[in-house]
XYZ file of C-alpha atoms in Angstrom:
203
model
C -15.360 15.488 10.410
C -17.059 12.616 8.573
C -20.840 12.097 9.202
C -20.992 8.857 7.326
C -22.925 6.164 8.939
C -24.425 2.682 8.082
C -27.913 2.864 6.739
C -28.466 -0.601 5.593
C -26.699 -3.973 5.704
C -27.121 -6.977 3.484
C -24.682 -9.747 4.100
C -21.352 -8.591 2.947
C -22.677 -5.358 1.362
C -23.285 -2.241 3.298
C -24.958 1.000 2.295
C -23.611 4.184 3.860
C -25.247 7.650 3.976
C -23.579 11.068 4.540
C -20.361 9.987 2.877
C -18.453 13.043 1.362
C -15.670 13.488 -1.131
C -15.791 9.820 -1.886
C -14.628 8.180 -5.130
C -15.241 4.838 -6.621
C -12.999 1.958 -4.965
C -12.051 4.225 -2.024
C -11.182 1.964 0.945
C -13.251 2.569 4.100
C -13.276 1.379 7.721
C -16.638 0.376 8.883
C -18.208 0.346 12.339
C -16.564 0.243 15.770
C -14.148 -2.587 14.750
C -13.022 -0.730 11.655
C -13.841 -3.581 9.177
C -12.129 -3.187 5.777
C -14.451 -2.305 2.883
C -14.325 -0.759 -0.642
C -16.809 1.530 -2.247
C -18.369 -0.095 -5.314
C -21.233 2.334 -6.095
C -21.965 6.044 -5.499
C -25.197 7.651 -5.819
C -25.627 11.181 -4.370
C -24.326 11.016 -0.781
C -24.941 7.246 -0.575
C -22.253 4.658 -1.127
C -22.605 0.946 -1.612
C -19.664 -0.875 0.178
C -18.317 -4.331 -0.344
C -17.056 -5.397 3.116
C -14.006 -7.828 3.047
C -14.726 -9.234 6.581
C -17.523 -10.814 8.515
C -20.263 -8.329 9.060
C -21.896 -10.148 11.945
C -22.911 -7.712 14.681
C -22.802 -4.514 12.488
C -25.627 -2.247 13.109
C -27.225 0.758 11.313
C -26.037 3.895 12.756
C -22.330 2.863 13.103
C -19.736 5.220 11.718
C -17.833 4.734 8.580
C -14.382 6.315 7.915
C -13.253 6.976 4.345
C -9.463 6.565 3.888
C -9.726 8.388 0.624
C -7.302 6.064 -1.087
C -8.041 3.082 -3.378
C -6.968 -0.427 -2.276
C -3.326 -0.568 -2.562
C -0.411 -2.696 -1.759
C 3.116 -1.761 -0.340
C 6.003 -2.960 -2.506
C 9.415 -3.242 -0.972
C 12.084 -5.372 0.711
C 10.523 -8.235 2.893
C 7.672 -8.748 0.310
C 9.260 -11.784 -1.328
C 9.830 -13.631 1.887
C 6.360 -13.129 3.399
C 2.959 -14.977 2.871
C -0.165 -12.792 2.984
C -3.924 -13.102 3.105
C -6.037 -11.539 0.375
C -5.566 -7.808 1.649
C -1.833 -8.086 2.189
C -1.654 -8.799 5.988
C 1.348 -11.166 6.804
C -0.075 -14.423 7.995
C 2.715 -15.144 10.429
C 2.308 -11.752 12.176
C -1.560 -12.266 12.163
C -1.212 -15.582 13.861
C 1.154 -14.145 16.530
C -1.274 -11.281 17.116
C -4.637 -13.022 17.023
C -4.109 -16.738 17.083
C -5.317 -19.336 14.668
C -8.562 -17.346 13.858
C -8.158 -13.780 12.385
C -9.745 -11.085 14.549
C -12.065 -8.849 12.637
C -10.803 -5.294 11.946
C -7.206 -6.081 12.715
C -4.701 -3.962 10.823
C -1.067 -5.072 10.424
C 1.367 -3.261 7.998
C 2.390 -5.561 5.013
C 6.166 -4.866 5.511
C 8.233 -4.810 8.649
C 8.310 -1.140 9.512
C 11.269 -1.276 11.950
C 13.826 -3.630 10.191
C 16.688 -1.817 8.520
C 17.891 -3.089 5.149
C 21.274 -2.464 3.505
C 20.867 -0.434 0.531
C 23.612 -0.497 -2.210
C 23.268 2.073 -4.958
C 23.829 1.057 -8.632
C 23.465 4.678 -9.883
C 25.452 7.814 -9.144
C 24.576 11.469 -8.507
C 23.840 13.356 -11.559
C 22.756 10.454 -13.722
C 19.442 10.642 -15.692
C 16.780 8.222 -14.523
C 13.329 7.275 -15.578
C 10.427 5.007 -14.454
C 11.417 1.274 -13.899
C 15.198 1.917 -13.841
C 17.058 0.097 -11.091
C 18.991 2.550 -8.746
C 20.033 0.152 -6.182
C 19.800 -3.359 -4.512
C 18.856 -4.802 -1.131
C 19.997 -8.400 -0.230
C 16.578 -9.599 1.010
C 17.955 -13.231 1.536
C 21.195 -15.028 0.677
C 19.421 -15.953 -2.605
C 17.245 -12.968 -3.433
C 18.397 -9.423 -4.346
C 15.550 -6.907 -4.207
C 15.872 -4.316 -6.971
C 14.951 -0.772 -6.055
C 13.426 1.090 -8.956
C 12.304 4.559 -9.965
C 8.499 4.570 -9.472
C 6.098 4.870 -12.447
C 5.746 8.291 -13.811
C 8.994 9.655 -12.595
C 11.749 11.030 -15.102
C 14.578 13.228 -14.303
C 18.068 13.601 -12.797
C 19.280 11.825 -9.682
C 20.514 14.643 -7.289
C 21.119 12.287 -4.311
C 21.485 8.655 -3.536
C 22.761 7.290 -0.262
C 24.193 3.938 0.707
C 23.331 2.589 4.178
C 20.773 0.892 6.336
C 17.229 2.108 6.021
C 13.608 0.980 6.833
C 11.045 0.608 4.212
C 9.657 4.012 4.893
C 12.941 5.950 4.648
C 14.177 7.710 1.629
C 17.432 6.720 -0.155
C 17.486 8.955 -3.124
C 16.087 12.272 -4.489
C 15.106 13.050 -8.174
C 14.580 16.362 -9.854
C 11.988 15.909 -12.522
C 11.803 17.658 -15.927
C 9.389 20.144 -14.387
C 11.937 20.943 -11.547
C 9.805 19.079 -8.848
C 11.895 17.223 -6.192
C 10.712 13.620 -5.634
C 12.008 11.533 -2.740
C 12.604 7.842 -3.529
C 12.197 5.253 -0.784
C 12.802 1.543 -0.413
C 9.158 0.954 -0.855
C 6.183 2.373 -2.736
C 2.552 1.978 -2.899
C 0.511 0.530 -5.908
C -3.141 0.469 -6.630
C -4.209 -3.042 -7.034
C -6.717 -2.356 -9.800
C -4.118 -0.855 -12.077
C -1.873 -3.469 -13.954
C 1.904 -2.887 -13.407
C 3.456 -1.584 -16.561
C 6.152 -3.666 -18.169
C 8.662 -3.019 -20.970
C 8.424 -6.534 -22.266
C 6.885 -9.772 -21.122
C 8.960 -12.966 -20.616
């Protein structure tokens, strides 16, 4: 159980003590409202945190929870037809949930977690695949086809690929890597925002 608490507050910057197993740029939830923040400095068991929401009302002694993952975005069907704020919360859903003014600490998934998308494979079982290769498509809108690709760092043989309707969190394929590790491929994947997306060539 985490014993991290707020020890000092200065505007949008918070200092936490008692934070364990933390790394630079880990995302944390701060205080009773669960405000979103990011660790920007570590010194012993102290962490300096940049808070991305209004800190009014925060008090020393309130708890801090480390998610132990960096600030990341979810990439998948529905992304191209949505409008987001700076931390990938869909603005239309935010307005429906909290009105014209965004409530502090509110969490909304970036992509619709319930909607099922029709996935059409463009690869077959047994084919060799590597990072960035397109293995199928989702018709996101009448004009937009969303390409489903092999995630970065994955190389191997496509053992299974399934046509059908899936949510963004369901798996549509399975790859056996060169080290014989089995990797599930879904309609969506997560990417750390501070790492540039690799490209084979620039247009």
